[in-house]
Amino acid sequence: MRKFFCAREGWALVDADYSQIELRVLAHVANDTQMQEDFRLGRDIHTMTAARVFDMPEDLVTPQMRSRAKAVNFGIVYGISAFALAQDIGVTVAEAKAYMDRYFETYSTLRQYMTDVVAQAEQDGYVQTMMHRRRPLPELKSSNFNLREFGKRVALNMPVQGSAADIMKLAMVRVHDRLKREGLCARLLMQVHDELIAECPAEEQAQVKRILTEEMEHAAALSVPLTVDAHCGKNWLEAKG
């Protein structure tokens, strides 16, 4: 489908994509030293998680193991249950629970962080992002069990996903302002999840790619680096690299 998104004649698309921004935000807000170390050293977080969860050398991690570890990594951000994880990766609930237990042993501060976030949300009636944008949580006081559980998942997810969204919005403003400040013809075209796509004359590609990378990577100061992958192409598929 990305082939349908084409630059005008003589122009190009530049796609800049945050690398695992939500997990990087999680490592920062939870202050988990193991996860922070992995990101600072440029390790593949999903492979490292798989190696630790399955207790084997990094070079013996199979694609299936990495895929399951990835599901656990991102599932944690969304407050996933063992039952839901089991359905996602096609294992028994007992296996999924064992994966999650070993995950929390590996990233030892995350479980306490998650407990504290929910407790604070129940006390305050809201959660907030790093930039102090709030999400009220009346669901936590509901008499309906399912609604309360939904509120807990939102309490876990919103500070992480919401902070990632805030960072992206700041990056968009910074990129837009810098393109104008440097007198370029380039313009931001769209934002899709963790990506920014710009359109520019072919001769501006290198400069626009550099601007996108620099402004996105410096949109927020975290305890781990924000990294960006940027590529150019005649259409969105090519620009995905």
PDB file of C-alpha atoms in Angstrom:
ATOM      1  CA  MET A   1       0.000   0.000   0.000  1.00  0.00           C
ATOM      2  CA  ARG A   2       2.908   2.365   0.634  1.00  0.00           C
ATOM      3  CA  LYS A   3       3.637   2.379  -3.114  1.00  0.00           C
ATOM      4  CA  PHE A   4       0.508   4.492  -3.583  1.00  0.00           C
ATOM      5  CA  PHE A   5       2.075   7.407  -1.675  1.00  0.00           C
ATOM      6  CA  CYS A   6       4.379   9.045  -4.207  1.00  0.00           C
ATOM      7  CA  ALA A   7       6.355  12.266  -4.252  1.00  0.00           C
ATOM      8  CA  ARG A   8       5.651  14.757  -7.019  1.00  0.00           C
ATOM      9  CA  GLU A   9       7.886  14.752 -10.095  1.00  0.00           C
ATOM     10  CA  GLY A  10      11.445  15.749  -9.222  1.00  0.00           C
ATOM     11  CA  TRP A  11      10.775  15.468  -5.478  1.00  0.00           C
ATOM     12  CA  ALA A  12      11.350  12.718  -2.926  1.00  0.00           C
ATOM     13  CA  LEU A  13       9.857  11.441   0.313  1.00  0.00           C
ATOM     14  CA  VAL A  14      11.951  11.285   3.471  1.00  0.00           C
ATOM     15  CA  ASP A  15      10.745   8.858   6.141  1.00  0.00           C
ATOM     16  CA  ALA A  16      12.108   9.085   9.688  1.00  0.00           C
ATOM     17  CA  ASP A  17      11.013   6.426  12.166  1.00  0.00           C
ATOM     18  CA  TYR A  18      11.620   6.325  15.923  1.00  0.00           C
ATOM     19  CA  SER A  19      13.180   3.037  17.017  1.00  0.00           C
ATOM     20  CA  GLN A  20      11.090   1.440  19.791  1.00  0.00           C
ATOM     21  CA  ILE A  21      10.174   4.782  21.321  1.00  0.00           C
ATOM     22  CA  GLU A  22       7.577   3.367  23.718  1.00  0.00           C
ATOM     23  CA  LEU A  23      10.033   0.885  25.233  1.00  0.00           C
ATOM     24  CA  ARG A  24      12.622   3.635  25.538  1.00  0.00           C
ATOM     25  CA  VAL A  25      10.093   5.807  27.352  1.00  0.00           C
ATOM     26  CA  LEU A  26       9.234   2.834  29.588  1.00  0.00           C
ATOM     27  CA  ALA A  27      12.919   2.309  30.433  1.00  0.00           C
ATOM     28  CA  HIS A  28      13.118   5.992  31.358  1.00  0.00           C
ATOM     29  CA  VAL A  29       9.971   6.385  33.452  1.00  0.00           C
ATOM     30  CA  ALA A  30      10.402   3.019  35.217  1.00  0.00           C
ATOM     31  CA  ASN A  31      14.114   3.716  35.722  1.00  0.00           C
ATOM     32  CA  ASP A  32      14.957   0.095  34.957  1.00  0.00           C
ATOM     33  CA  THR A  33      18.750  -0.138  34.864  1.00  0.00           C
ATOM     34  CA  GLN A  34      18.913  -3.332  32.776  1.00  0.00           C
ATOM     35  CA  MET A  35      16.657  -1.993  30.048  1.00  0.00           C
ATOM     36  CA  GLN A  36      18.454   1.347  30.115  1.00  0.00           C
ATOM     37  CA  GLU A  37      21.814  -0.388  29.701  1.00  0.00           C
ATOM     38  CA  ASP A  38      20.540  -2.381  26.723  1.00  0.00           C
ATOM     39  CA  PHE A  39      19.389   0.768  24.945  1.00  0.00           C
ATOM     40  CA  ARG A  40      22.539   2.740  25.776  1.00  0.00           C
ATOM     41  CA  LEU A  41      24.715  -0.041  24.354  1.00  0.00           C
ATOM     42  CA  GLY A  42      22.590  -0.304  21.214  1.00  0.00           C
ATOM     43  CA  ARG A  43      21.511  -3.870  21.847  1.00  0.00           C
ATOM     44  CA  ASP A  44      18.480  -5.409  20.172  1.00  0.00           C
ATOM     45  CA  ILE A  45      16.029  -5.255  23.062  1.00  0.00           C
ATOM     46  CA  HIS A  46      13.821  -8.092  21.794  1.00  0.00           C
ATOM     47  CA  THR A  47      16.754 -10.450  21.279  1.00  0.00           C
ATOM     48  CA  MET A  48      18.174  -9.607  24.704  1.00  0.00           C
ATOM     49  CA  THR A  49      14.789 -10.138  26.333  1.00  0.00           C
ATOM     50  CA  ALA A  50      14.445 -13.510  24.595  1.00  0.00           C
ATOM     51  CA  ALA A  51      17.926 -14.583  25.696  1.00  0.00           C
ATOM     52  CA  ARG A  52      17.108 -13.782  29.318  1.00  0.00           C
ATOM     53  CA  VAL A  53      13.552 -15.101  29.362  1.00  0.00           C
ATOM     54  CA  PHE A  54      14.548 -18.360  27.667  1.00  0.00           C
ATOM     55  CA  ASP A  55      17.896 -18.519  29.516  1.00  0.00           C
ATOM     56  CA  MET A  56      20.176 -19.023  26.535  1.00  0.00           C
ATOM     57  CA  PRO A  57      23.030 -17.253  24.702  1.00  0.00           C
ATOM     58  CA  GLU A  58      22.027 -14.308  22.562  1.00  0.00           C
ATOM     59  CA  ASP A  59      23.329 -15.941  19.363  1.00  0.00           C
ATOM     60  CA  LEU A  60      21.063 -18.966  19.868  1.00  0.00           C
ATOM     61  CA  VAL A  61      17.846 -16.971  20.009  1.00  0.00           C
ATOM     62  CA  THR A  62      15.543 -18.096  17.196  1.00  0.00           C
ATOM     63  CA  PRO A  63      13.205 -15.783  15.244  1.00  0.00           C
ATOM     64  CA  GLN A  64      10.234 -17.379  17.046  1.00  0.00           C
ATOM     65  CA  MET A  65      11.798 -16.695  20.453  1.00  0.00           C
ATOM     66  CA  ARG A  66      12.501 -13.094  19.476  1.00  0.00           C
ATOM     67  CA  SER A  67       8.936 -12.718  18.214  1.00  0.00           C
ATOM     68  CA  ARG A  68       7.537 -13.992  21.507  1.00  0.00           C
ATOM     69  CA  ALA A  69       9.841 -11.729  23.491  1.00  0.00           C
ATOM     70  CA  LYS A  70       8.721  -8.785  21.355  1.00  0.00           C
ATOM     71  CA  ALA A  71       5.079  -9.603  22.163  1.00  0.00           C
ATOM     72  CA  VAL A  72       5.948  -9.645  25.872  1.00  0.00           C
ATOM     73  CA  ASN A  73       7.908  -6.373  25.641  1.00  0.00           C
ATOM     74  CA  PHE A  74       5.077  -4.486  23.973  1.00  0.00           C
ATOM     75  CA  GLY A  75       2.374  -6.345  25.889  1.00  0.00           C
ATOM     76  CA  ILE A  76       3.811  -5.087  29.163  1.00  0.00           C
ATOM     77  CA  VAL A  77       3.366  -1.508  27.938  1.00  0.00           C
ATOM     78  CA  TYR A  78      -0.337  -2.222  27.445  1.00  0.00           C
ATOM     79  CA  GLY A  79      -0.818  -4.026  30.758  1.00  0.00           C
ATOM     80  CA  ILE A  80      -1.449  -7.321  28.981  1.00  0.00           C
ATOM     81  CA  SER A  81      -2.685 -10.337  30.943  1.00  0.00           C
ATOM     82  CA  ALA A  82      -1.201 -13.834  30.739  1.00  0.00           C
ATOM     83  CA  PHE A  83      -4.423 -14.965  29.053  1.00  0.00           C
ATOM     84  CA  ALA A  84      -4.224 -12.288  26.360  1.00  0.00           C
ATOM     85  CA  LEU A  85      -0.513 -12.901  25.815  1.00  0.00           C
ATOM     86  CA  ALA A  86      -1.174 -16.628  25.437  1.00  0.00           C
ATOM     87  CA  GLN A  87      -3.714 -15.895  22.711  1.00  0.00           C
ATOM     88  CA  ASP A  88      -1.349 -13.479  20.948  1.00  0.00           C
ATOM     89  CA  ILE A  89       1.621 -15.842  20.698  1.00  0.00           C
ATOM     90  CA  GLY A  90      -0.160 -19.207  20.609  1.00  0.00           C
ATOM     91  CA  VAL A  91       0.979 -20.773  23.873  1.00  0.00           C
ATOM     92  CA  THR A  92      -0.804 -21.958  27.008  1.00  0.00           C
ATOM     93  CA  VAL A  93      -1.729 -19.491  29.730  1.00  0.00           C
ATOM     94  CA  ALA A  94       0.752 -21.232  32.034  1.00  0.00           C
ATOM     95  CA  GLU A  95       3.557 -20.732  29.501  1.00  0.00           C
ATOM     96  CA  ALA A  96       2.604 -17.097  28.992  1.00  0.00           C
ATOM     97  CA  LYS A  97       2.580 -16.513  32.745  1.00  0.00           C
ATOM     98  CA  ALA A  98       6.005 -18.139  33.026  1.00  0.00           C
ATOM     99  CA  TYR A  99       7.329 -15.804  30.301  1.00  0.00           C
ATOM    100  CA  MET A 100       5.945 -12.790  32.139  1.00  0.00           C
ATOM    101  CA  ASP A 101       7.352 -13.931  35.480  1.00  0.00           C
ATOM    102  CA  ARG A 102      10.837 -14.379  33.986  1.00  0.00           C
ATOM    103  CA  TYR A 103      10.443 -11.016  32.236  1.00  0.00           C
ATOM    104  CA  PHE A 104       9.845  -9.260  35.545  1.00  0.00           C
ATOM    105  CA  GLU A 105      12.809 -11.086  37.054  1.00  0.00           C
ATOM    106  CA  THR A 106      14.946  -9.730  34.220  1.00  0.00           C
ATOM    107  CA  TYR A 107      13.628  -6.166  34.397  1.00  0.00           C
ATOM    108  CA  SER A 108      13.193  -6.131  38.135  1.00  0.00           C
ATOM    109  CA  THR A 109      11.958  -2.577  38.680  1.00  0.00           C
ATOM    110  CA  LEU A 110       9.122  -2.795  36.164  1.00  0.00           C
ATOM    111  CA  ARG A 111       6.716  -4.765  38.349  1.00  0.00           C
ATOM    112  CA  GLN A 112       7.105  -2.281  41.226  1.00  0.00           C
ATOM    113  CA  TYR A 113       6.744   0.626  38.797  1.00  0.00           C
ATOM    114  CA  MET A 114       3.510  -0.818  37.439  1.00  0.00           C
ATOM    115  CA  THR A 115       2.139  -1.394  40.933  1.00  0.00           C
ATOM    116  CA  ASP A 116       3.046   2.149  41.951  1.00  0.00           C
ATOM    117  CA  VAL A 117       1.504   3.722  38.842  1.00  0.00           C
ATOM    118  CA  VAL A 118      -1.860   2.059  39.424  1.00  0.00           C
ATOM    119  CA  ALA A 119      -1.804   2.892  43.146  1.00  0.00           C
ATOM    120  CA  GLN A 120      -1.003   6.534  42.409  1.00  0.00           C
ATOM    121  CA  ALA A 121      -3.751   6.678  39.789  1.00  0.00           C
ATOM    122  CA  GLU A 122      -6.289   5.303  42.284  1.00  0.00           C
ATOM    123  CA  GLN A 123      -5.210   7.977  44.750  1.00  0.00           C
ATOM    124  CA  ASP A 124      -5.078  10.923  42.316  1.00  0.00           C
ATOM    125  CA  GLY A 125      -7.885   9.931  39.961  1.00  0.00           C
ATOM    126  CA  TYR A 126      -5.668  10.450  36.901  1.00  0.00           C
ATOM    127  CA  VAL A 127      -2.364   9.594  35.252  1.00  0.00           C
ATOM    128  CA  GLN A 128      -0.139  11.928  33.295  1.00  0.00           C
ATOM    129  CA  THR A 129       2.590  11.957  30.683  1.00  0.00           C
ATOM    130  CA  MET A 130       6.143  13.192  31.145  1.00  0.00           C
ATOM    131  CA  MET A 131       4.916  16.557  29.827  1.00  0.00           C
ATOM    132  CA  HIS A 132       2.116  16.583  32.471  1.00  0.00           C
ATOM    133  CA  ARG A 133      -0.775  15.948  30.079  1.00  0.00           C
ATOM    134  CA  ARG A 134      -3.451  14.259  32.163  1.00  0.00           C
ATOM    135  CA  ARG A 135      -5.916  11.464  31.539  1.00  0.00           C
ATOM    136  CA  PRO A 136      -8.696  11.308  34.185  1.00  0.00           C
ATOM    137  CA  LEU A 137      -9.492   7.764  35.321  1.00  0.00           C
ATOM    138  CA  PRO A 138     -12.991   7.609  36.813  1.00  0.00           C
ATOM    139  CA  GLU A 139     -13.026   3.960  35.667  1.00  0.00           C
ATOM    140  CA  LEU A 140     -10.875   3.025  38.661  1.00  0.00           C
ATOM    141  CA  LYS A 141     -13.769   3.824  41.016  1.00  0.00           C
ATOM    142  CA  SER A 142     -16.389   1.994  38.986  1.00  0.00           C
ATOM    143  CA  SER A 143     -18.501  -0.730  40.625  1.00  0.00           C
ATOM    144  CA  ASN A 144     -18.002  -2.754  37.427  1.00  0.00           C
ATOM    145  CA  PHE A 145     -14.993  -5.093  37.689  1.00  0.00           C
ATOM    146  CA  ASN A 146     -14.239  -5.091  33.960  1.00  0.00           C
ATOM    147  CA  LEU A 147     -14.310  -1.308  33.850  1.00  0.00           C
ATOM    148  CA  ARG A 148     -11.933  -1.096  36.807  1.00  0.00           C
ATOM    149  CA  GLU A 149      -9.553  -3.511  35.096  1.00  0.00           C
ATOM    150  CA  PHE A 150      -9.737  -1.399  31.946  1.00  0.00           C
ATOM    151  CA  GLY A 151      -8.848   1.636  34.040  1.00  0.00           C
ATOM    152  CA  LYS A 152      -5.784  -0.157  35.400  1.00  0.00           C
ATOM    153  CA  ARG A 153      -4.592  -0.989  31.889  1.00  0.00           C
ATOM    154  CA  VAL A 154      -5.050   2.642  30.850  1.00  0.00           C
ATOM    155  CA  ALA A 155      -3.132   3.746  33.947  1.00  0.00           C
ATOM    156  CA  LEU A 156      -0.224   1.548  32.887  1.00  0.00           C
ATOM    157  CA  ASN A 157      -0.309   2.461  29.229  1.00  0.00           C
ATOM    158  CA  MET A 158      -1.111   6.154  29.071  1.00  0.00           C
ATOM    159  CA  PRO A 159       2.051   7.552  30.751  1.00  0.00           C
ATOM    160  CA  VAL A 160       4.184   5.562  28.299  1.00  0.00           C
ATOM    161  CA  GLN A 161       2.216   5.779  25.057  1.00  0.00           C
ATOM    162  CA  GLY A 162       1.061   9.306  25.870  1.00  0.00           C
ATOM    163  CA  SER A 163       4.620  10.469  26.522  1.00  0.00           C
ATOM    164  CA  ALA A 164       5.730   8.933  23.224  1.00  0.00           C
ATOM    165  CA  ALA A 165       2.905  10.829  21.480  1.00  0.00           C
ATOM    166  CA  ASP A 166       3.940  14.071  23.199  1.00  0.00           C
ATOM    167  CA  ILE A 167       7.541  13.595  22.073  1.00  0.00           C
ATOM    168  CA  MET A 168       6.376  13.043  18.507  1.00  0.00           C
ATOM    169  CA  LYS A 169       4.316  16.242  18.569  1.00  0.00           C
ATOM    170  CA  LEU A 170       7.285  18.215  19.875  1.00  0.00           C
ATOM    171  CA  ALA A 171       9.432  16.704  17.133  1.00  0.00           C
ATOM    172  CA  MET A 172       6.891  17.735  14.497  1.00  0.00           C
ATOM    173  CA  VAL A 173       6.965  21.349  15.692  1.00  0.00           C
ATOM    174  CA  ARG A 174      10.773  21.388  15.804  1.00  0.00           C
ATOM    175  CA  VAL A 175      11.110  19.877  12.325  1.00  0.00           C
ATOM    176  CA  HIS A 176       8.550  22.276  10.831  1.00  0.00           C
ATOM    177  CA  ASP A 177      10.243  25.301  12.389  1.00  0.00           C
ATOM    178  CA  ARG A 178      13.705  24.237  11.279  1.00  0.00           C
ATOM    179  CA  LEU A 179      12.669  23.551   7.690  1.00  0.00           C
ATOM    180  CA  LYS A 180      11.295  27.094   7.558  1.00  0.00           C
ATOM    181  CA  ARG A 181      14.295  28.562   9.368  1.00  0.00           C
ATOM    182  CA  GLU A 182      16.741  27.018   6.888  1.00  0.00           C
ATOM    183  CA  GLY A 183      14.705  28.268   3.933  1.00  0.00           C
ATOM    184  CA  LEU A 184      13.965  24.859   2.438  1.00  0.00           C
ATOM    185  CA  CYS A 185      11.130  23.978   0.096  1.00  0.00           C
ATOM    186  CA  ALA A 186      10.580  20.743   2.058  1.00  0.00           C
ATOM    187  CA  ARG A 187       7.415  20.277   4.063  1.00  0.00           C
ATOM    188  CA  LEU A 188       6.111  17.772   6.542  1.00  0.00           C
ATOM    189  CA  LEU A 189       3.584  15.590   4.784  1.00  0.00           C
ATOM    190  CA  MET A 190       2.190  13.274   7.472  1.00  0.00           C
ATOM    191  CA  GLN A 191       2.781  11.521  10.753  1.00  0.00           C
ATOM    192  CA  VAL A 192       2.009   7.811  11.083  1.00  0.00           C
ATOM    193  CA  HIS A 193       2.499   6.270  14.518  1.00  0.00           C
ATOM    194  CA  ASP A 194       6.249   6.703  15.208  1.00  0.00           C
ATOM    195  CA  GLU A 195       7.115   8.036  11.742  1.00  0.00           C
ATOM    196  CA  LEU A 196       7.379  11.468  10.192  1.00  0.00           C
ATOM    197  CA  ILE A 197       7.261  11.720   6.408  1.00  0.00           C
ATOM    198  CA  ALA A 198       8.455  14.829   4.603  1.00  0.00           C
ATOM    199  CA  GLU A 199       8.396  15.745   0.911  1.00  0.00           C
ATOM    200  CA  CYS A 200      11.250  17.711  -0.601  1.00  0.00           C
ATOM    201  CA  PRO A 201      13.007  18.515  -3.883  1.00  0.00           C
ATOM    202  CA  ALA A 202      15.505  15.802  -4.779  1.00  0.00           C
ATOM    203  CA  GLU A 203      18.466  18.086  -4.085  1.00  0.00           C
ATOM    204  CA  GLU A 204      17.289  18.674  -0.485  1.00  0.00           C
ATOM    205  CA  GLN A 205      17.096  14.989   0.470  1.00  0.00           C
ATOM    206  CA  ALA A 206      20.326  14.769   2.467  1.00  0.00           C
ATOM    207  CA  GLN A 207      19.655  17.993   4.375  1.00  0.00           C
ATOM    208  CA  VAL A 208      16.040  17.095   5.172  1.00  0.00           C
ATOM    209  CA  LYS A 209      17.052  13.609   6.301  1.00  0.00           C
ATOM    210  CA  ARG A 210      19.614  15.164   8.659  1.00  0.00           C
ATOM    211  CA  ILE A 211      17.100  17.680  10.029  1.00  0.00           C
ATOM    212  CA  LEU A 212      14.470  15.025  10.695  1.00  0.00           C
ATOM    213  CA  THR A 213      16.992  12.805  12.460  1.00  0.00           C
ATOM    214  CA  GLU A 214      18.500  15.565  14.588  1.00  0.00           C
ATOM    215  CA  GLU A 215      15.238  17.178  15.671  1.00  0.00           C
ATOM    216  CA  MET A 216      13.474  13.889  16.427  1.00  0.00           C
ATOM    217  CA  GLU A 217      16.415  12.509  18.404  1.00  0.00           C
ATOM    218  CA  HIS A 218      16.601  15.699  20.491  1.00  0.00           C
ATOM    219  CA  ALA A 219      12.885  16.291  20.996  1.00  0.00           C
ATOM    220  CA  ALA A 220      13.154  15.063  24.616  1.00  0.00           C
ATOM    221  CA  ALA A 221      15.911  14.291  27.102  1.00  0.00           C
ATOM    222  CA  LEU A 222      15.598  10.714  28.335  1.00  0.00           C
ATOM    223  CA  SER A 223      17.908   8.473  30.325  1.00  0.00           C
ATOM    224  CA  VAL A 224      18.297   6.414  27.141  1.00  0.00           C
ATOM    225  CA  PRO A 225      19.003   7.671  23.610  1.00  0.00           C
ATOM    226  CA  LEU A 226      16.171   8.330  21.207  1.00  0.00           C
ATOM    227  CA  THR A 227      17.259   6.828  17.902  1.00  0.00           C
ATOM    228  CA  VAL A 228      15.789   7.421  14.465  1.00  0.00           C
ATOM    229  CA  ASP A 229      16.057   5.504  11.194  1.00  0.00           C
ATOM    230  CA  ALA A 230      15.683   7.779   8.161  1.00  0.00           C
ATOM    231  CA  HIS A 231      15.561   6.902   4.459  1.00  0.00           C
ATOM    232  CA  CYS A 232      14.597   8.548   1.167  1.00  0.00           C
ATOM    233  CA  GLY A 233      12.687   7.332  -1.863  1.00  0.00           C
ATOM    234  CA  LYS A 234      10.326   8.222  -4.676  1.00  0.00           C
ATOM    235  CA  ASN A 235       7.457   6.615  -2.768  1.00  0.00           C
ATOM    236  CA  TRP A 236       6.714   5.699   0.831  1.00  0.00           C
ATOM    237  CA  LEU A 237       7.743   2.071   0.346  1.00  0.00           C
ATOM    238  CA  GLU A 238      11.179   3.059  -0.948  1.00  0.00           C
ATOM    239  CA  ALA A 239      11.517   5.643   1.815  1.00  0.00           C
ATOM    240  CA  LYS A 240      10.969   2.939   4.432  1.00  0.00           C
ATOM    241  CA  GLY A 241      14.387   1.608   3.455  1.00  0.00           C
TER     242      GLY A 241
END
